[in-house]
PDB file of C-alpha atoms and ligand atoms in Angstrom:
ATOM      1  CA  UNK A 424     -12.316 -12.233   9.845  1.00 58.00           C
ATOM      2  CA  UNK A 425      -9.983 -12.384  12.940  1.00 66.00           C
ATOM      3  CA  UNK A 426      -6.612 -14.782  12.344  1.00 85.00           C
ATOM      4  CA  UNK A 427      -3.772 -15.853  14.191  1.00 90.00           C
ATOM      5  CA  UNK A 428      -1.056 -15.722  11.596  1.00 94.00           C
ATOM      6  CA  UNK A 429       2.457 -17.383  12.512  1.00 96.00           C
ATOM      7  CA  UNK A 430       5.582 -14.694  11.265  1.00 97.00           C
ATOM      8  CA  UNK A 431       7.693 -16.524   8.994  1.00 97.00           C
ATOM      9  CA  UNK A 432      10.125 -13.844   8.474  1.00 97.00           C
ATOM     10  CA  UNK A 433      11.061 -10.573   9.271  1.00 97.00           C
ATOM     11  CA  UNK A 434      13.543  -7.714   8.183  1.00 97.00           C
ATOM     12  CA  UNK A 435      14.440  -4.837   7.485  1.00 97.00           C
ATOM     13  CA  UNK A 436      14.694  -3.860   3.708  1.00 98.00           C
ATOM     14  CA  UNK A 437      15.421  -0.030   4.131  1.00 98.00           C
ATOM     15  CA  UNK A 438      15.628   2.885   6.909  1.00 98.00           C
ATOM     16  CA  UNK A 439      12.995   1.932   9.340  1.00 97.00           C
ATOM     17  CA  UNK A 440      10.913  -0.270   6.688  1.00 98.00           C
ATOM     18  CA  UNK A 441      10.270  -3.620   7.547  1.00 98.00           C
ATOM     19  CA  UNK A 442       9.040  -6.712   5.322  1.00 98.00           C
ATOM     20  CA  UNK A 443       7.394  -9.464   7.181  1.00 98.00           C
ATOM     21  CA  UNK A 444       5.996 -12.857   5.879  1.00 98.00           C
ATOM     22  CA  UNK A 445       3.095 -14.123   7.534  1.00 97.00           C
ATOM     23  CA  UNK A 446       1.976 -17.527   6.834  1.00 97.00           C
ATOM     24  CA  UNK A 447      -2.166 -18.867   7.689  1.00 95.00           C
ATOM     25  CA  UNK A 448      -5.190 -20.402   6.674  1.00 94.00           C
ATOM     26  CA  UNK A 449      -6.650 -16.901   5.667  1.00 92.00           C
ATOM     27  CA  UNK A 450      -4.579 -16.344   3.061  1.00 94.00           C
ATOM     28  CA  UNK A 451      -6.599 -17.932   0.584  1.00 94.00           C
ATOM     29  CA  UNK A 452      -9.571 -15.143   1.535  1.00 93.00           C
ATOM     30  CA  UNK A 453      -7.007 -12.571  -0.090  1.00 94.00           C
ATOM     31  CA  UNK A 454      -7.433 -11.873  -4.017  1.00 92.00           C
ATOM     32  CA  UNK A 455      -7.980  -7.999  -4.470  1.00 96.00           C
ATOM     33  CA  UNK A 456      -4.585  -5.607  -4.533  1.00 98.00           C
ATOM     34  CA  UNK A 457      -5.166  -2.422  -2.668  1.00 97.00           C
ATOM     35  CA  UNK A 458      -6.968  -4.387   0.528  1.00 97.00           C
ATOM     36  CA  UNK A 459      -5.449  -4.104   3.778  1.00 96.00           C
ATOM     37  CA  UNK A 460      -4.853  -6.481   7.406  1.00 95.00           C
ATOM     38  CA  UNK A 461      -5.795  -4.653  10.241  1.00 95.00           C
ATOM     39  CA  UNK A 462      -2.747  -5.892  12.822  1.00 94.00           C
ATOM     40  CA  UNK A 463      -3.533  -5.597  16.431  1.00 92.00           C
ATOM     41  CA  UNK A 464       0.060  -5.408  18.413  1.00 88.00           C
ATOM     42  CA  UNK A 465      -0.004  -7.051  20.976  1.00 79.00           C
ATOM     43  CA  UNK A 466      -2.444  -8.513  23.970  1.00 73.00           C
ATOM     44  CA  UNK A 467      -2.086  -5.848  25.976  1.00 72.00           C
ATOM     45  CA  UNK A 468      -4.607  -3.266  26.887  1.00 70.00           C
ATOM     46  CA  UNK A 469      -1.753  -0.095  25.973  1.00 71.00           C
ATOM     47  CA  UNK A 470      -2.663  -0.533  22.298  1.00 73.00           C
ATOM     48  CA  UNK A 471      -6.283  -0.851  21.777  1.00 75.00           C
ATOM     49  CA  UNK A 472      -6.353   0.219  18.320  1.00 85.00           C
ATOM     50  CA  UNK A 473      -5.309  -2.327  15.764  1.00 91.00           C
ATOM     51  CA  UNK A 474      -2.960  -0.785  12.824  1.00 93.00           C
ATOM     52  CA  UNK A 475      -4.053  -1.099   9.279  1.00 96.00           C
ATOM     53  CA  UNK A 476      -1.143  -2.095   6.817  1.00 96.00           C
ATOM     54  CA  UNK A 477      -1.527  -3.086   3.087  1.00 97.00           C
ATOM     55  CA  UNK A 478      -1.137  -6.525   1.677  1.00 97.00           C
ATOM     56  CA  UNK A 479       2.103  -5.951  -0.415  1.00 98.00           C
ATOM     57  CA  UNK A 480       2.292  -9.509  -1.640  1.00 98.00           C
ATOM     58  CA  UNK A 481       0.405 -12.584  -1.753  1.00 98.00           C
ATOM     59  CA  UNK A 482       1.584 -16.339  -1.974  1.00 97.00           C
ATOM     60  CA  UNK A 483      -0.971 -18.642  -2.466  1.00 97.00           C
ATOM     61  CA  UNK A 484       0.899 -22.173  -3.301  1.00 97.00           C
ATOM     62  CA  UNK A 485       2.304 -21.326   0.286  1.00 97.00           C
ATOM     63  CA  UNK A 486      -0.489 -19.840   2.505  1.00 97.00           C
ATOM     64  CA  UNK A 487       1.503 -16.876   2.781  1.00 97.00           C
ATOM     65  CA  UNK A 488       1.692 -13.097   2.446  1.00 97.00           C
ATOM     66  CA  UNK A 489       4.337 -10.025   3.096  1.00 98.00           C
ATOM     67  CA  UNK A 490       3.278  -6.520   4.711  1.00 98.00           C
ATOM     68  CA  UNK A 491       5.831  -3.835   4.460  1.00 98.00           C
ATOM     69  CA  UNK A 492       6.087  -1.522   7.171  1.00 98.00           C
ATOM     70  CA  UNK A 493       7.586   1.424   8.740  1.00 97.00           C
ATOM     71  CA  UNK A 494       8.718   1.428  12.214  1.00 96.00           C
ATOM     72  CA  UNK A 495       6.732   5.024  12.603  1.00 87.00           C
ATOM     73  CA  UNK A 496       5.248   4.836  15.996  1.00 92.00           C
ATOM     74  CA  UNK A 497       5.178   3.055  19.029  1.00 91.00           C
ATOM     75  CA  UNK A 498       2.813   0.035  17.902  1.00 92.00           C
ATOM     76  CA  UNK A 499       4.375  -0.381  14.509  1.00 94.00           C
ATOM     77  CA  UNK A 500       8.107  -0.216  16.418  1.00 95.00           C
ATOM     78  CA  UNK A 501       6.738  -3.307  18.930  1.00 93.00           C
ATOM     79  CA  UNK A 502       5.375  -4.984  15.422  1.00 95.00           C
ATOM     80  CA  UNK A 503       9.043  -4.618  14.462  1.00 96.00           C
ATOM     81  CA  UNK A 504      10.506  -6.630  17.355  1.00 95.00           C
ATOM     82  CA  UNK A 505       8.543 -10.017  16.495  1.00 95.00           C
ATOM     83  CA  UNK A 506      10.448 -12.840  15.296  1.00 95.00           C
ATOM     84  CA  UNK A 507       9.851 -16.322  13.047  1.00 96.00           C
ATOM     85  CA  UNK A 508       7.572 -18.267  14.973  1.00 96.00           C
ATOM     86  CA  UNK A 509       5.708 -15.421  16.917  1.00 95.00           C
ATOM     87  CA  UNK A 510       1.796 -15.364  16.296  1.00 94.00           C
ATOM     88  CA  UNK A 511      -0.044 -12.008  15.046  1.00 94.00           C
ATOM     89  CA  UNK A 512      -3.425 -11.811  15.820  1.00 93.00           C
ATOM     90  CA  UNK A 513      -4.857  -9.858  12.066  1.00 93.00           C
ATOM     91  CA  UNK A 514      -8.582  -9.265  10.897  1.00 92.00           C
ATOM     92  CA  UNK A 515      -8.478  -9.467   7.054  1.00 88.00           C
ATOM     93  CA  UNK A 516      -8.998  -8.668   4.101  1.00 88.00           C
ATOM     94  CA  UNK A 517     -10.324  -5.455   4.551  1.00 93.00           C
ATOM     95  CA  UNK A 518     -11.363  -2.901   2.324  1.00 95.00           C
ATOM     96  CA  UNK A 519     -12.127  -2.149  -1.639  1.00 95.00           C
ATOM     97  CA  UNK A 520      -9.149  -2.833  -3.835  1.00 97.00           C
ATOM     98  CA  UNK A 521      -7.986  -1.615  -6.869  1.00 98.00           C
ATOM     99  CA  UNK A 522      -9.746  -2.856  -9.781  1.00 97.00           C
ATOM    100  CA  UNK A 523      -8.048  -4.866 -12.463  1.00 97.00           C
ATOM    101  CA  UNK A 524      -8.989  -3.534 -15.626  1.00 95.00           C
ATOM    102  CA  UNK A 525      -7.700  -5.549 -19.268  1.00 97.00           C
ATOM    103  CA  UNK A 526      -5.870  -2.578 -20.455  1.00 97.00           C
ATOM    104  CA  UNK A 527      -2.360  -1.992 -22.390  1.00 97.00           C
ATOM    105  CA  UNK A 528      -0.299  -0.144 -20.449  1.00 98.00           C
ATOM    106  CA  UNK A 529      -0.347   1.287 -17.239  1.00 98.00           C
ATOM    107  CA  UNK A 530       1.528   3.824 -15.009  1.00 98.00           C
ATOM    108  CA  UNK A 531       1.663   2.527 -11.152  1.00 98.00           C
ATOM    109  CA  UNK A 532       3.110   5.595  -8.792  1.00 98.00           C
ATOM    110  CA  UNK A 533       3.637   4.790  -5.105  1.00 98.00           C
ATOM    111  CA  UNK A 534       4.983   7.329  -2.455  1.00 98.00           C
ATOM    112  CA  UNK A 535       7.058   6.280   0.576  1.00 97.00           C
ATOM    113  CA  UNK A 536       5.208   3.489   2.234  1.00 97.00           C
ATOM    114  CA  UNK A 537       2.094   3.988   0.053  1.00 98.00           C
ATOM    115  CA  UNK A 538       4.555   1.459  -2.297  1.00 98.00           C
ATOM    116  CA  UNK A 539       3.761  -1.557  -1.204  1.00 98.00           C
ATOM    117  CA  UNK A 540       0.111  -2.564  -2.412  1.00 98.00           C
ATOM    118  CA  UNK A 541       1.318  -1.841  -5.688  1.00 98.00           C
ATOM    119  CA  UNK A 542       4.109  -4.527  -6.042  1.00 98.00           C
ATOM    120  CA  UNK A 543       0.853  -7.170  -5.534  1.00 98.00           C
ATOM    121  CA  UNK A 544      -1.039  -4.827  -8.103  1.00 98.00           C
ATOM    122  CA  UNK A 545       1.749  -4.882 -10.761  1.00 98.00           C
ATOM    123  CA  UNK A 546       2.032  -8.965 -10.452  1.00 98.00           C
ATOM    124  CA  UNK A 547      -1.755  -9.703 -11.041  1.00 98.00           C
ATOM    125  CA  UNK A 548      -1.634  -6.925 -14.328  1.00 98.00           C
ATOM    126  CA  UNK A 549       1.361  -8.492 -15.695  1.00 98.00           C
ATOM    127  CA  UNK A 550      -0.457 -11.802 -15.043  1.00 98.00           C
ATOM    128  CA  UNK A 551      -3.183 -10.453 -16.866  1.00 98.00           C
ATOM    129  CA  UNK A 552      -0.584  -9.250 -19.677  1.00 98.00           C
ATOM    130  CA  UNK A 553      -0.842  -5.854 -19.314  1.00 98.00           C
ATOM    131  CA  UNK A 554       2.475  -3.625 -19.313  1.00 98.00           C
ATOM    132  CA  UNK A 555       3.416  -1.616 -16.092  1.00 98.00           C
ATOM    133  CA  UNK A 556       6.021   1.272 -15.618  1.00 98.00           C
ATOM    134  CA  UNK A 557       6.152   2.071 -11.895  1.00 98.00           C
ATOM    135  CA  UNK A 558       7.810   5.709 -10.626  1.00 98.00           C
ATOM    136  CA  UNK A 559       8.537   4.958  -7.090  1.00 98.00           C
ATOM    137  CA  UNK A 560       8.828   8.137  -4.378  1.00 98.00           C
ATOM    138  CA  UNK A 561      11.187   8.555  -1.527  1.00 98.00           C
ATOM    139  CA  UNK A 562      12.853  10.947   0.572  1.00 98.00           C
ATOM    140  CA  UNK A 563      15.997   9.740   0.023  1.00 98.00           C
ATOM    141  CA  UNK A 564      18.377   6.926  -0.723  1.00 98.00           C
ATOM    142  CA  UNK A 565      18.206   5.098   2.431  1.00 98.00           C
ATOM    143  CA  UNK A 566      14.289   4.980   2.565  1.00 98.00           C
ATOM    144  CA  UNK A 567      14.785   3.218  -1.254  1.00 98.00           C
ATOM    145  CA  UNK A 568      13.286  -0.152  -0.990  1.00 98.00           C
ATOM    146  CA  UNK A 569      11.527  -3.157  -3.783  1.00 98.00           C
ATOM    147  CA  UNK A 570      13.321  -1.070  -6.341  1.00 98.00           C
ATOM    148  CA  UNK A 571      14.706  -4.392  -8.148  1.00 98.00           C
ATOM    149  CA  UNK A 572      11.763  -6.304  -7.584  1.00 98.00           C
ATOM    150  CA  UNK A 573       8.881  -3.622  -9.106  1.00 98.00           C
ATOM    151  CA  UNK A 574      11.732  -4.170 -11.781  1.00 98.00           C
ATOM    152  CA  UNK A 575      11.421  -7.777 -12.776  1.00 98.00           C
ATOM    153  CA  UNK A 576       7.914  -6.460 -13.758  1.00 98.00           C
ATOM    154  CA  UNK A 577       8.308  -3.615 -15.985  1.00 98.00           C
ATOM    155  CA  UNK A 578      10.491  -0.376 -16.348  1.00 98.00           C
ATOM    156  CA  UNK A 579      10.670   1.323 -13.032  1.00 98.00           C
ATOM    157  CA  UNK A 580      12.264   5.100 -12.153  1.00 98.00           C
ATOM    158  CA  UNK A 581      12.595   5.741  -8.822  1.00 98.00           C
ATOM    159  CA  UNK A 582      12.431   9.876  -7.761  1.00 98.00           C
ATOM    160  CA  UNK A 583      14.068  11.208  -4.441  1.00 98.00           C
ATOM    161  CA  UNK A 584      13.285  14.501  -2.628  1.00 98.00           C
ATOM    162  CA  UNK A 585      16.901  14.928  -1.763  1.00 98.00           C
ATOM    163  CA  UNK A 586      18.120  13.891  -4.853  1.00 98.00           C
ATOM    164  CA  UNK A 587      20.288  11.336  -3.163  1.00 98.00           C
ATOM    165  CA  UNK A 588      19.628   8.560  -5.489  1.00 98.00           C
ATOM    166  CA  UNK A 589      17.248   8.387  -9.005  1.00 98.00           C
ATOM    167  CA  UNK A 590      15.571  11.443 -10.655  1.00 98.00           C
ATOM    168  CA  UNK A 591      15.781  14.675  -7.772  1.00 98.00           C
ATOM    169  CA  UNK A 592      12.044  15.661  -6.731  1.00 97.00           C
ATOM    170  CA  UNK A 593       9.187  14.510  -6.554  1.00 97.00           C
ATOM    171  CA  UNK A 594       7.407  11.405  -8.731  1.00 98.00           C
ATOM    172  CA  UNK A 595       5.793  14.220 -11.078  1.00 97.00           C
ATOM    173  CA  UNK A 596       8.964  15.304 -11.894  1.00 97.00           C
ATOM    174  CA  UNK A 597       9.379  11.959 -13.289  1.00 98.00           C
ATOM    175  CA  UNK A 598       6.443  11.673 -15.055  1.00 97.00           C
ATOM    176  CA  UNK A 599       6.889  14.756 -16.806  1.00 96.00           C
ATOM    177  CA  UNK A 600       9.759  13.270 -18.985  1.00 96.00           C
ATOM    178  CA  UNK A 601       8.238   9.734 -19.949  1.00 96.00           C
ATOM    179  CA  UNK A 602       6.749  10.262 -23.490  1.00 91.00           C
ATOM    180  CA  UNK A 603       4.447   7.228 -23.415  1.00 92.00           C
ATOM    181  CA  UNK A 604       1.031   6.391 -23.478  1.00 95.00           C
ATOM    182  CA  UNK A 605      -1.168   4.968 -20.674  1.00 97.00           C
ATOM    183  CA  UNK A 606      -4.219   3.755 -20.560  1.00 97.00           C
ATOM    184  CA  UNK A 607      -5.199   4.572 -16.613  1.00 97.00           C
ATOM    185  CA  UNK A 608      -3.180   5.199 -13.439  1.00 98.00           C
ATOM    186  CA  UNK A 609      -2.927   3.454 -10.336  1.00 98.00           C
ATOM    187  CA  UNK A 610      -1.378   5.350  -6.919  1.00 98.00           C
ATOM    188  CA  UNK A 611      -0.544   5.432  -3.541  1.00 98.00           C
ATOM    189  CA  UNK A 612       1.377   7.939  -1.217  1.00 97.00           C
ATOM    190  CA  UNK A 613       1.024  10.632   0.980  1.00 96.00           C
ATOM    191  CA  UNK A 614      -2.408  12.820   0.301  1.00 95.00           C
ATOM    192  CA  UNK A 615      -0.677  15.845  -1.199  1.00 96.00           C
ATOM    193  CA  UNK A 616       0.806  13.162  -3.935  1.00 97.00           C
ATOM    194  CA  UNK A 617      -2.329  11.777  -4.756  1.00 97.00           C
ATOM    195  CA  UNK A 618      -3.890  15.293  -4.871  1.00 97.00           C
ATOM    196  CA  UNK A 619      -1.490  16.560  -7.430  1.00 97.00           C
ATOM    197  CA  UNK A 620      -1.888  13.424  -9.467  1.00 97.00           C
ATOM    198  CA  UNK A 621      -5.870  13.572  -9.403  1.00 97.00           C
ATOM    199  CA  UNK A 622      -5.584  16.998 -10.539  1.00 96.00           C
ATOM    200  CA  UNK A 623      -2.647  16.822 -13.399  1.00 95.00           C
ATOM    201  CA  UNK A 624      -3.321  13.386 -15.006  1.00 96.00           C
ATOM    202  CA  UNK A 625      -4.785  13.637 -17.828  1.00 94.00           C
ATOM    203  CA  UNK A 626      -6.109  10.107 -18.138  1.00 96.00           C
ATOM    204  CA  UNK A 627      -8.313   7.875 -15.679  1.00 96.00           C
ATOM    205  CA  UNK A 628      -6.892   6.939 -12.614  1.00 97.00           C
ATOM    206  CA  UNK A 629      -7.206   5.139  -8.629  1.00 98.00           C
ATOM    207  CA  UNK A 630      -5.677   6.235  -5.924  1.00 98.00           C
ATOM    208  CA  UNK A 631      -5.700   4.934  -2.334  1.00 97.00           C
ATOM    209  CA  UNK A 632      -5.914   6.386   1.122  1.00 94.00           C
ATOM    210  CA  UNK A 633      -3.638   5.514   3.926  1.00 90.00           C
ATOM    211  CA  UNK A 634      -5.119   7.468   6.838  1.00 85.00           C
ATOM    212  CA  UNK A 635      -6.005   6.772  10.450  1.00 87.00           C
ATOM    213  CA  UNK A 636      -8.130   4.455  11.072  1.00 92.00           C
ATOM    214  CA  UNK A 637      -9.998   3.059  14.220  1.00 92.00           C
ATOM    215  CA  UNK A 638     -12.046   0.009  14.052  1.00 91.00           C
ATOM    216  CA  UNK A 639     -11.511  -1.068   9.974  1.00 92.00           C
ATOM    217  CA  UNK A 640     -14.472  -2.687   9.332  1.00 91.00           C
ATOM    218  CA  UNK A 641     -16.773   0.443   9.398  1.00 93.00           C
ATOM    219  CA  UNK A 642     -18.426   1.005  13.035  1.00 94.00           C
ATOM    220  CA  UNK A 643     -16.525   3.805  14.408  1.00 94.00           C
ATOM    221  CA  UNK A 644     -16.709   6.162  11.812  1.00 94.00           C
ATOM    222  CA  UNK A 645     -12.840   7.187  12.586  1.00 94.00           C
ATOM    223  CA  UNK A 646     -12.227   7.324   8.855  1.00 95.00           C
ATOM    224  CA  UNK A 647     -14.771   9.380   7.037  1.00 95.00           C
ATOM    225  CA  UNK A 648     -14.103  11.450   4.317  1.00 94.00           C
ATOM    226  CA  UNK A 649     -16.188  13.725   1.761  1.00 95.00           C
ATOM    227  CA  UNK A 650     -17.017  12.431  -1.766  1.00 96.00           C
ATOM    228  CA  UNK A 651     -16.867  15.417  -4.716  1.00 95.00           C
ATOM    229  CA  UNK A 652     -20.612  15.537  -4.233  1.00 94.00           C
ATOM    230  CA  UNK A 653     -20.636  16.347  -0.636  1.00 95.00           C
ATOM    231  CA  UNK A 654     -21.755  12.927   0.848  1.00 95.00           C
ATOM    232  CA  UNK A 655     -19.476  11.393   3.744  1.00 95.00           C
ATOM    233  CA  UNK A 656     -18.051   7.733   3.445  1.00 95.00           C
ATOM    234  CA  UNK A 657     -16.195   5.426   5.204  1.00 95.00           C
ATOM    235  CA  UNK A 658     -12.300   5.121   3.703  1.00 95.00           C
ATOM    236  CA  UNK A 659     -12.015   1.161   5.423  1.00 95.00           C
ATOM    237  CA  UNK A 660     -15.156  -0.156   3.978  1.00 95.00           C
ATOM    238  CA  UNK A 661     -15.798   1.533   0.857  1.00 95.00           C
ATOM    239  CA  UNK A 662     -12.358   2.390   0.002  1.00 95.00           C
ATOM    240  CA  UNK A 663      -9.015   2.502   0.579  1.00 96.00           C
ATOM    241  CA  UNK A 664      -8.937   2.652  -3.030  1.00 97.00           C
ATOM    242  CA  UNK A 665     -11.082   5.074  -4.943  1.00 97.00           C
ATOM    243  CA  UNK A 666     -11.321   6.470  -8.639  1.00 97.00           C
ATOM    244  CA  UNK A 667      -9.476   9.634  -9.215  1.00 96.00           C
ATOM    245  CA  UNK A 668     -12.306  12.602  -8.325  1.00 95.00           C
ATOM    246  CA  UNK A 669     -13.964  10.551  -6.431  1.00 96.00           C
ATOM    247  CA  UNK A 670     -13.608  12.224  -2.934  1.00 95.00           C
ATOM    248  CA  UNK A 671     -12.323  15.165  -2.020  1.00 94.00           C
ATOM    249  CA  UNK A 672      -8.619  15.388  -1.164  1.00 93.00           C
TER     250      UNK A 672
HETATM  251  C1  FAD B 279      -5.506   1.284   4.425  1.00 74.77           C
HETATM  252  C2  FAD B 279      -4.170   1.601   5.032  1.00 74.77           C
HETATM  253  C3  FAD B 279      -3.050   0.915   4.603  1.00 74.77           C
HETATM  254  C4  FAD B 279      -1.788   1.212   5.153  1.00 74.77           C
HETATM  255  N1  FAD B 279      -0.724   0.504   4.697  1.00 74.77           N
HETATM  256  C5  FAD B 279       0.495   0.756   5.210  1.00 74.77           C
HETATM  257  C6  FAD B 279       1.628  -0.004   4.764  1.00 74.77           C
HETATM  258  O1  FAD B 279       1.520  -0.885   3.906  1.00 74.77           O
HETATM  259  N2  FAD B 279       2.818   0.270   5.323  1.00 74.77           N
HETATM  260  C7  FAD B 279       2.974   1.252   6.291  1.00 74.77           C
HETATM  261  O2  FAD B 279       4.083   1.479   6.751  1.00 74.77           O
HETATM  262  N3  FAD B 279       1.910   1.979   6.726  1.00 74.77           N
HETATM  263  C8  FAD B 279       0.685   1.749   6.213  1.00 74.77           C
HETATM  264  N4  FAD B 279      -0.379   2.472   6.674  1.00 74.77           N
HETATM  265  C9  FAD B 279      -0.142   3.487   7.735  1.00 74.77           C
HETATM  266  C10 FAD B 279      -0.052   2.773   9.081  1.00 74.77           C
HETATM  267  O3  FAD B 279      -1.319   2.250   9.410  1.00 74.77           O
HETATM  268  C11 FAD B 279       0.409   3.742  10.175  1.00 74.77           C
HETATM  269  O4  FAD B 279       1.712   4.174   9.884  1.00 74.77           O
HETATM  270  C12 FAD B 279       0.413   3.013  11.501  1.00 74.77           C
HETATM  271  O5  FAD B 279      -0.898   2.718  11.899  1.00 74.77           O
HETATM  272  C13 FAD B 279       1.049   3.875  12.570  1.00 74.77           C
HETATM  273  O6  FAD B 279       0.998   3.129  13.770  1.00 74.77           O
HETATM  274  P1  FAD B 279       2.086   3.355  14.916  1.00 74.77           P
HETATM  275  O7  FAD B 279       1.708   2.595  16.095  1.00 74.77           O
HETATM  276  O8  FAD B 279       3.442   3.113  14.367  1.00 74.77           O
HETATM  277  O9  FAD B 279       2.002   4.902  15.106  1.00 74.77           O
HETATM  278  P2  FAD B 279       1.208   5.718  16.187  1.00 74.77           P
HETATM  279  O10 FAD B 279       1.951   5.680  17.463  1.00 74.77           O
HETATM  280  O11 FAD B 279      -0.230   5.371  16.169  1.00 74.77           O
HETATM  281  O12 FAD B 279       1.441   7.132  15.509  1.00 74.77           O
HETATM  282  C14 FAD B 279       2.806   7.584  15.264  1.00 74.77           C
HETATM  283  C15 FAD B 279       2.826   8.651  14.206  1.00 74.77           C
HETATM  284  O13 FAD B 279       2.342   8.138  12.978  1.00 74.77           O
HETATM  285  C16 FAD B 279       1.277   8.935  12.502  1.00 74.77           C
HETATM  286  N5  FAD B 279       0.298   8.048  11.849  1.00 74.77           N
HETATM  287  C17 FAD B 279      -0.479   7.116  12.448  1.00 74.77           C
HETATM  288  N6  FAD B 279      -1.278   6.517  11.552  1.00 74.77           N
HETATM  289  C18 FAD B 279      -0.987   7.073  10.365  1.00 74.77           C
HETATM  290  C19 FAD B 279      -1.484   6.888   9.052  1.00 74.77           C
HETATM  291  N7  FAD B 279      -2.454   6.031   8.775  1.00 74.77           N
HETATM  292  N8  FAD B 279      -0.941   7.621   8.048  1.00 74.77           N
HETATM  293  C20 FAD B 279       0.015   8.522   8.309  1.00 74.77           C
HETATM  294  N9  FAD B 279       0.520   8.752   9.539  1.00 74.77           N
HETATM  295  C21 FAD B 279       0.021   8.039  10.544  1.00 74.77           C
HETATM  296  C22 FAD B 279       0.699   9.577  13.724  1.00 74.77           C
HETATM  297  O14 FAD B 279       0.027  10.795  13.403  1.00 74.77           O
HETATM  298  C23 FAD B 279       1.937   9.818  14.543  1.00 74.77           C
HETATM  299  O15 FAD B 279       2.600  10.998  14.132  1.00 74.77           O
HETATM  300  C24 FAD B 279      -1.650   2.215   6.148  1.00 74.77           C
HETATM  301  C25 FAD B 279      -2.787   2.911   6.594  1.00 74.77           C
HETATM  302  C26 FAD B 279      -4.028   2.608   6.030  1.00 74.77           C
HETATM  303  C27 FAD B 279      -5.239   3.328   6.500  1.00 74.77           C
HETATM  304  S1  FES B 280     -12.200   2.789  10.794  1.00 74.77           S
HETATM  305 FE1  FES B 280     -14.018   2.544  11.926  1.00 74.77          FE
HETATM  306  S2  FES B 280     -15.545   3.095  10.469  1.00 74.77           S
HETATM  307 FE2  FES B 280     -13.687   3.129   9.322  1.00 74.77          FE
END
C-alpha cells in the first residue's frame, strides 16, 4: 500500500545511523516485527528504486513508527536531510515477519543495522511475557546505538569488532560465555553473521535478510535466493525473515 507519511522527527543516534519517526494513517496496517517500508527518496527520476528499511518500532496510540537508518549511500544520505514536517512517500508493510512464538526465553542477536527490527520484536515477546537477552554487534563504539533501550527489556551485551567498547569480537564471542538456556533464536545482521549462527546454534532459530532489493512486493525478481532444497524464492515477499536452514546462505 503506497502512503504519504509526515516525518515527525529525525536524528542521529550514532555514526551515520539515523532514527526517524514517521507519523500516518498506515500505521495501524503494521503488526508483524521483521516487516519492512519500502521508502522511495525523493520525486525525482535520479532514484528510481525505492529503499527497503525495517520497521524498528511501532506506536499505535499515536499513528506512528521509527526506522533506523544508515546514511550508506546516496539515497539513504538524501533520506537523512529531511526534516519534521517533510512528507515520505512509503509502500508498507512489506514482507514475512518473525513469528511470535509463546516460549520462555529467548536469545535476540542483531548485527550493525540488522538491529533495529529486533527492538519491535523484543517489545511484542516481553508483551507476550517471554524473557529476552539481546547480544548486539558493532564495529565499534561510535556505531553503538539502542543499547539502553534493548535494555529496559531484558539483559543486553553488546560485542565490538575493535574492541572499543563491550565484549571484543564478534556476537559469537558473546554467546559463547552466557550459560543459559533458550528456547529459539531470533537474528539479524550481515549474511556471514547469520551464516555462522544457522550453522553453530544448537537450538531453533529465524534469521532475516537485508539484501538488495528492487521492486519489494515481488515482480522484479531482484531478490531471489535458493532454499536448502534447491527451489528459488523471493526474499521481499516470502521472507525477509526465514527459519534457520531454510535457504541457503
Ligand atoms: C528487508 C530489508 C530491511 C532493511 N532494513 C534496514 C534498516 O532497518 N536499516 C538500514 O540502515 N538498512 C536496512 N536495509 C539496507 C538498506 O536497504 C540499504 O542500506 C539501502 O537500500 C542502501 O541505499 P542507499 O541509497 O544508501 O545506497 P546505494 O547508493 O543504493 O548503495 C550504496 C552502498 O550500499 C550497498 N547496499 C545497498 N543496498 C544494500 C543492502 N540491502 N544491504 C547491504 N548493502 C547494501 C551498495 O552495495 C553500495 O555499496 C534493509 C534492507 C532490506 C532488504
Ligand atoms: S524485490 Fe522485486 S521481486 Fe523481490
Amino acid at each position: 500500500m503506497k502512503n504519504l507519511m509526515t516525518v515527525v522527527d529525525q536524528k542521529s543516534i550514532a555514526d551515520k545511523i539515523h532514527e526517524m519517526v514517521l507519523e500516518g494513517d498506515i500505521t495501524s496496517t503494521m503488526e508483524t516485527p521483521g516487516q519492512f517500508v519500502h521508502v522511495r527518496i525523493n520525486d525525482t527520476t535520479e532514484h528510481v528504486l525505492r529503499r527497503p528499511i525495517s520497521i524498528a518500532d511501532i506506536d499505535h496510540e499515536h499513528s506512528r513508527f521509527t526506522i533506523i537508518y544508515r546514511a550508506e549511500g546516496e539515497g539513504t544520505r538524501k533520506l537523512s536531510k529531511l526534516r519534521a514536517g517533510d512528507a515520505v512517500d512509503v509502500l508498507t508493510p512489506l514482507g514475512n515477519g518473525y513469528p511470535l512464538e509463546q516460549n520462555d526465553h529467548v536469545l535476540i542477536i542483531g548485527g550493525g543495522i540488522g538491529v533495529p527490527p529486533l527492538y519491535e520484536l523484543s517489545k511484542q515477546l516481553n508483551r507476550m511475557g517471554v524473557r529476552t537477552t539481546h547480544v548486539l554487534g558493532f564495529n565499534s563504539k561510535k556505531d553503538v546505538f539502542y543499547e539502553d533501550k534493548f535494555r529496559a527489556l531484558g539483559e543486553t551485551h553488546v560485542a565490538t569488532a575493535d574492541g572499543s567498547y563491550g565484549t571484543e569480537g564478534f556476537v559469537t564471542d558473546v554467546i559463547r560465555t552466557l550459560d543459559q538456556q533458550f528456547d529459539c533464536f531470533y537474528a539479524c545482521g550481515p549474511k556471514v553473521m547469520l551464516k555462522v549462527l544457522s550453522e553453530t546454534m544448537d537450538m531453533d532459530g529465524y534469521i532475516s535478510l537485508e539484501e538488495r532489493m528492487g521492486c519489494g512486493f515481488g515482480v522484479c525478481y531482484a531478490c531471489v535466493c535458493e532454499t536448502a532444497e534447491g527451489d528459488w524464492i523471493k526474499l521481499c515477499t516470502e521472507g525477509p525473515v526465514f527459519r534457520k536452514g531454510e535457504i541457503v546462505l
